[in-house]
């Protein structure tokens, strides 16, 4: 009888795991579509904010626009993070100064968490750089801080700190699973309710949560563990009921890498000389902002609302058009079909693609078109301007308001 009960229990567990896997697969498909729409929403903000900042007449307006732009970029990063989780999109890793994470997260917590929670940032001034995905690591701190907030319903102290540590080659290990070498230890410590010992071993399991239904997905800490492991790090937890919890994240450091050099000098963006550019996008916001950016830097612009409109405009102005900028996902004649049609008319037509797609298979299909440039939405205006400048000159169609006759 015991064996039969065990078999039934295992069968039920497998059924639950299968349903969860199906749900995640559905979420992955949904995430890819939502990502395209969100990227189209964010694209005009990220392209337009720098243009407005140049026109700002006072410092407070410029600062507000900078905050809006940074928030939009963070939103784009979150979209990319969702795709990384749902579809396996490869993330980009760069040298990062962890002190900036602590500063930004402390600011967000101070502005959004209940005032009964006191935020204490404690970052060493000489923190070593780390190599990682900024969005993923920001999400790690965010998840830990949100958990800490929820553990202090009556208020308390949230400490976010960072320090350099060395895992020794010999002797007692600093933390189980930590290889010898330099690390940055990021800590999120709360004075909340604490975690019961019998629960502590399960907190990193996917979908495990002690929160009431509707108040937690059970994916926050499993996501933290996955991100940290993918960065070659380790997560350590210490907790005592009634006194609080301390999460320690160990990330491999790169002491010899410099990320705090002089501030980048603003680049002189390429100015056009009246070159005519055809822009095709079914999103009016993207069309309008793209036109404003291009016209502000010396281009003339034709706008097409879809692929059919773009073909008609190209046939009418083909002797003047220097380049085509097109969204790759449009109703009816999409970007890929538009490229094929235009290449039949003019095999050397320079086409720059814009895409909000995050699905690797779809991206691979677009790359097979061998476009000179494929810009991933949302992107800053300088990327488009530089891509246009390089593409027009590479295809031997420089300057002027009309093509040589």
Short mmCIF file of N, CA and C in Angstrom, two decimals, residues 13-94:
data_model
loop_
_atom_site.label_atom_id
_atom_site.label_comp_id
_atom_site.label_asym_id
_atom_site.label_seq_id
_atom_site.Cartn_x
_atom_site.Cartn_y
_atom_site.Cartn_z
N UNK A 13 3.24 14.81 -8.70
CA UNK A 13 4.34 15.78 -8.78
C UNK A 13 4.78 15.99 -10.23
N UNK A 14 4.84 14.88 -10.98
CA UNK A 14 5.22 14.99 -12.40
C UNK A 14 4.17 15.78 -13.19
N UNK A 15 2.89 15.55 -12.86
CA UNK A 15 1.83 16.29 -13.54
C UNK A 15 1.93 17.78 -13.27
N UNK A 16 2.22 18.13 -12.00
CA UNK A 16 2.37 19.54 -11.63
C UNK A 16 3.55 20.16 -12.37
N UNK A 17 4.68 19.42 -12.42
CA UNK A 17 5.86 19.93 -13.11
C UNK A 17 5.59 20.11 -14.60
N UNK A 18 4.83 19.16 -15.18
CA UNK A 18 4.50 19.25 -16.61
C UNK A 18 3.62 20.47 -16.89
N UNK A 19 2.63 20.70 -16.02
CA UNK A 19 1.75 21.86 -16.19
C UNK A 19 2.54 23.16 -16.05
N UNK A 20 3.48 23.18 -15.11
CA UNK A 20 4.31 24.38 -14.93
C UNK A 20 5.18 24.61 -16.16
N UNK A 21 5.73 23.52 -16.72
CA UNK A 21 6.56 23.65 -17.92
C UNK A 21 5.73 24.19 -19.09
N UNK A 22 4.49 23.68 -19.21
CA UNK A 22 3.61 24.18 -20.27
C UNK A 22 3.30 25.66 -20.07
N UNK A 23 3.08 26.03 -18.81
CA UNK A 23 2.77 27.43 -18.52
C UNK A 23 3.95 28.33 -18.87
N UNK A 24 5.16 27.88 -18.55
CA UNK A 24 6.35 28.67 -18.87
C UNK A 24 6.54 28.78 -20.38
N UNK A 25 6.24 27.70 -21.11
CA UNK A 25 6.35 27.74 -22.57
C UNK A 25 5.36 28.75 -23.15
N UNK A 26 4.13 28.75 -22.61
CA UNK A 26 3.14 29.72 -23.06
C UNK A 26 3.57 31.14 -22.72
N UNK A 27 4.13 31.30 -21.52
CA UNK A 27 4.63 32.62 -21.12
C UNK A 27 5.75 33.08 -22.04
N UNK A 28 6.58 32.13 -22.48
CA UNK A 28 7.67 32.47 -23.39
C UNK A 28 7.16 33.02 -24.70
N UNK A 29 6.14 32.34 -25.26
CA UNK A 29 5.56 32.81 -26.52
C UNK A 29 4.89 34.16 -26.33
N UNK A 30 4.18 34.31 -25.20
CA UNK A 30 3.52 35.59 -24.90
C UNK A 30 4.55 36.70 -24.71
N UNK A 31 5.64 36.38 -24.01
CA UNK A 31 6.67 37.38 -23.72
C UNK A 31 7.29 37.93 -24.99
N UNK A 32 7.50 37.07 -25.98
CA UNK A 32 8.11 37.51 -27.23
C UNK A 32 7.23 38.54 -27.94
N UNK A 33 5.92 38.28 -27.96
CA UNK A 33 5.00 39.22 -28.59
C UNK A 33 4.89 40.52 -27.82
N UNK A 34 4.81 40.41 -26.49
CA UNK A 34 4.72 41.61 -25.66
C UNK A 34 6.00 42.44 -25.78
N UNK A 35 7.14 41.76 -25.88
CA UNK A 35 8.42 42.47 -25.99
C UNK A 35 8.43 43.35 -27.23
N UNK A 36 7.92 42.83 -28.34
CA UNK A 36 7.86 43.62 -29.58
C UNK A 36 7.03 44.88 -29.37
N UNK A 37 5.87 44.73 -28.71
CA UNK A 37 4.99 45.88 -28.49
C UNK A 37 5.62 46.88 -27.52
N UNK A 38 6.22 46.38 -26.44
CA UNK A 38 6.84 47.27 -25.45
C UNK A 38 8.03 48.01 -26.04
N UNK A 39 8.81 47.32 -26.85
CA UNK A 39 9.97 47.98 -27.48
C UNK A 39 9.51 49.11 -28.40
N UNK A 40 8.38 48.92 -29.08
CA UNK A 40 7.83 49.99 -29.92
C UNK A 40 7.34 51.16 -29.07
N UNK A 41 6.84 50.87 -27.86
CA UNK A 41 6.40 51.93 -26.95
C UNK A 41 7.60 52.72 -26.42
N UNK A 42 8.67 52.00 -26.09
CA UNK A 42 9.85 52.65 -25.50
C UNK A 42 10.72 53.36 -26.53
N UNK A 43 10.67 52.90 -27.78
CA UNK A 43 11.55 53.46 -28.81
C UNK A 43 11.42 54.97 -28.98
N UNK A 44 10.19 55.53 -29.08
CA UNK A 44 10.10 56.99 -29.24
C UNK A 44 10.65 57.76 -28.05
N UNK A 45 10.52 57.20 -26.84
CA UNK A 45 11.02 57.89 -25.64
C UNK A 45 12.54 57.94 -25.67
N UNK A 46 13.16 56.80 -25.96
CA UNK A 46 14.62 56.73 -25.93
C UNK A 46 15.24 57.51 -27.08
N UNK A 47 14.54 57.58 -28.22
CA UNK A 47 15.04 58.38 -29.34
C UNK A 47 14.76 59.86 -29.15
N UNK A 48 13.60 60.19 -28.57
CA UNK A 48 13.19 61.58 -28.49
C UNK A 48 13.75 62.36 -27.31
N UNK A 49 14.02 61.68 -26.18
CA UNK A 49 14.48 62.38 -24.98
C UNK A 49 15.78 63.16 -25.21
N UNK A 50 16.80 62.57 -25.86
CA UNK A 50 18.03 63.34 -26.10
C UNK A 50 17.78 64.58 -26.97
N UNK A 51 16.84 64.46 -27.91
CA UNK A 51 16.52 65.60 -28.78
C UNK A 51 15.90 66.73 -27.96
N UNK A 52 15.00 66.38 -27.04
CA UNK A 52 14.39 67.37 -26.17
C UNK A 52 15.40 67.97 -25.20
N UNK A 53 16.32 67.11 -24.75
CA UNK A 53 17.32 67.59 -23.78
C UNK A 53 18.20 68.68 -24.39
N UNK A 54 18.47 68.55 -25.69
CA UNK A 54 19.27 69.57 -26.37
C UNK A 54 18.54 70.91 -26.41
N UNK A 55 17.21 70.86 -26.37
CA UNK A 55 16.42 72.09 -26.44
C UNK A 55 16.04 72.63 -25.06
N UNK A 56 16.32 71.86 -24.01
CA UNK A 56 15.93 72.29 -22.66
C UNK A 56 16.64 73.58 -22.28
N UNK A 57 15.88 74.54 -21.75
CA UNK A 57 16.44 75.85 -21.43
C UNK A 57 16.87 75.98 -19.97
N UNK A 58 16.49 75.03 -19.14
CA UNK A 58 16.91 75.11 -17.73
C UNK A 58 17.37 73.74 -17.26
N UNK A 59 18.18 73.75 -16.21
CA UNK A 59 18.79 72.52 -15.71
C UNK A 59 17.79 71.51 -15.19
N UNK A 60 16.71 71.98 -14.55
CA UNK A 60 15.74 71.04 -13.98
C UNK A 60 15.02 70.26 -15.07
N UNK A 61 14.71 70.93 -16.19
CA UNK A 61 14.05 70.22 -17.30
C UNK A 61 14.98 69.18 -17.91
N UNK A 62 16.25 69.55 -18.08
CA UNK A 62 17.23 68.61 -18.63
C UNK A 62 17.39 67.41 -17.70
N UNK A 63 17.38 67.65 -16.39
CA UNK A 63 17.52 66.57 -15.42
C UNK A 63 16.31 65.65 -15.47
N UNK A 64 15.13 66.24 -15.60
CA UNK A 64 13.90 65.44 -15.68
C UNK A 64 13.91 64.56 -16.92
N UNK A 65 14.34 65.13 -18.04
CA UNK A 65 14.41 64.36 -19.29
C UNK A 65 15.43 63.24 -19.18
N UNK A 66 16.53 63.51 -18.49
CA UNK A 66 17.55 62.47 -18.30
C UNK A 66 16.99 61.33 -17.47
N UNK A 67 16.21 61.66 -16.42
CA UNK A 67 15.59 60.64 -15.59
C UNK A 67 14.60 59.80 -16.40
N UNK A 68 13.80 60.47 -17.25
CA UNK A 68 12.85 59.76 -18.11
C UNK A 68 13.57 58.81 -19.06
N UNK A 69 14.67 59.31 -19.63
CA UNK A 69 15.43 58.48 -20.57
C UNK A 69 16.02 57.26 -19.87
N UNK A 70 16.58 57.48 -18.67
CA UNK A 70 17.17 56.36 -17.93
C UNK A 70 16.10 55.35 -17.53
N UNK A 71 14.92 55.83 -17.15
CA UNK A 71 13.83 54.92 -16.79
C UNK A 71 13.38 54.10 -17.99
N UNK A 72 13.31 54.74 -19.15
CA UNK A 72 12.93 54.02 -20.37
C UNK A 72 13.97 52.96 -20.72
N UNK A 73 15.25 53.31 -20.54
CA UNK A 73 16.31 52.34 -20.81
C UNK A 73 16.24 51.17 -19.84
N UNK A 74 15.89 51.48 -18.59
CA UNK A 74 15.75 50.39 -17.61
C UNK A 74 14.58 49.50 -17.99
N UNK A 75 13.50 50.12 -18.48
CA UNK A 75 12.36 49.33 -18.96
C UNK A 75 12.75 48.43 -20.10
N UNK A 76 13.58 48.95 -21.02
CA UNK A 76 14.06 48.13 -22.14
C UNK A 76 14.91 46.99 -21.63
N UNK A 77 15.68 47.27 -20.60
CA UNK A 77 16.50 46.21 -20.00
C UNK A 77 15.66 45.12 -19.37
N UNK A 78 14.55 45.52 -18.74
CA UNK A 78 13.66 44.53 -18.13
C UNK A 78 13.00 43.67 -19.21
N UNK A 79 12.63 44.29 -20.33
CA UNK A 79 12.08 43.51 -21.45
C UNK A 79 13.08 42.47 -21.90
N UNK A 80 14.34 42.90 -22.03
CA UNK A 80 15.39 41.97 -22.45
C UNK A 80 15.56 40.85 -21.41
N UNK A 81 15.42 41.22 -20.12
CA UNK A 81 15.56 40.23 -19.06
C UNK A 81 14.45 39.19 -19.13
N UNK A 82 13.23 39.63 -19.41
CA UNK A 82 12.10 38.70 -19.56
C UNK A 82 12.37 37.73 -20.70
N UNK A 83 12.90 38.25 -21.80
CA UNK A 83 13.21 37.40 -22.95
C UNK A 83 14.34 36.44 -22.64
N UNK A 84 15.31 36.90 -21.84
CA UNK A 84 16.41 36.03 -21.43
C UNK A 84 15.87 34.83 -20.67
N UNK A 85 14.90 35.09 -19.79
CA UNK A 85 14.30 34.01 -18.99
C UNK A 85 13.39 33.12 -19.83
N UNK A 86 12.58 33.76 -20.69
CA UNK A 86 11.53 33.01 -21.40
C UNK A 86 12.00 32.33 -22.66
N UNK A 87 12.97 32.96 -23.37
CA UNK A 87 13.35 32.45 -24.69
C UNK A 87 14.83 32.16 -24.83
N UNK A 88 15.60 32.37 -23.79
CA UNK A 88 17.02 32.07 -23.89
C UNK A 88 17.80 33.05 -24.72
N UNK A 89 17.31 34.33 -24.82
CA UNK A 89 18.06 35.34 -25.55
C UNK A 89 19.38 35.58 -24.83
N UNK A 90 20.47 35.61 -25.58
CA UNK A 90 21.80 35.77 -24.99
C UNK A 90 21.94 37.17 -24.41
N UNK A 91 22.38 37.26 -23.15
CA UNK A 91 22.54 38.56 -22.50
C UNK A 91 23.93 39.11 -22.77
N UNK A 92 24.04 40.44 -22.63
CA UNK A 92 25.30 41.12 -22.89
C UNK A 92 26.01 41.39 -21.57
N UNK A 93 27.28 41.06 -21.50
CA UNK A 93 28.04 41.26 -20.25
C UNK A 93 29.13 42.30 -20.45
N UNK A 94 29.22 43.19 -19.47
CA UNK A 94 30.18 44.29 -19.53
C UNK A 94 30.82 44.46 -18.16
#
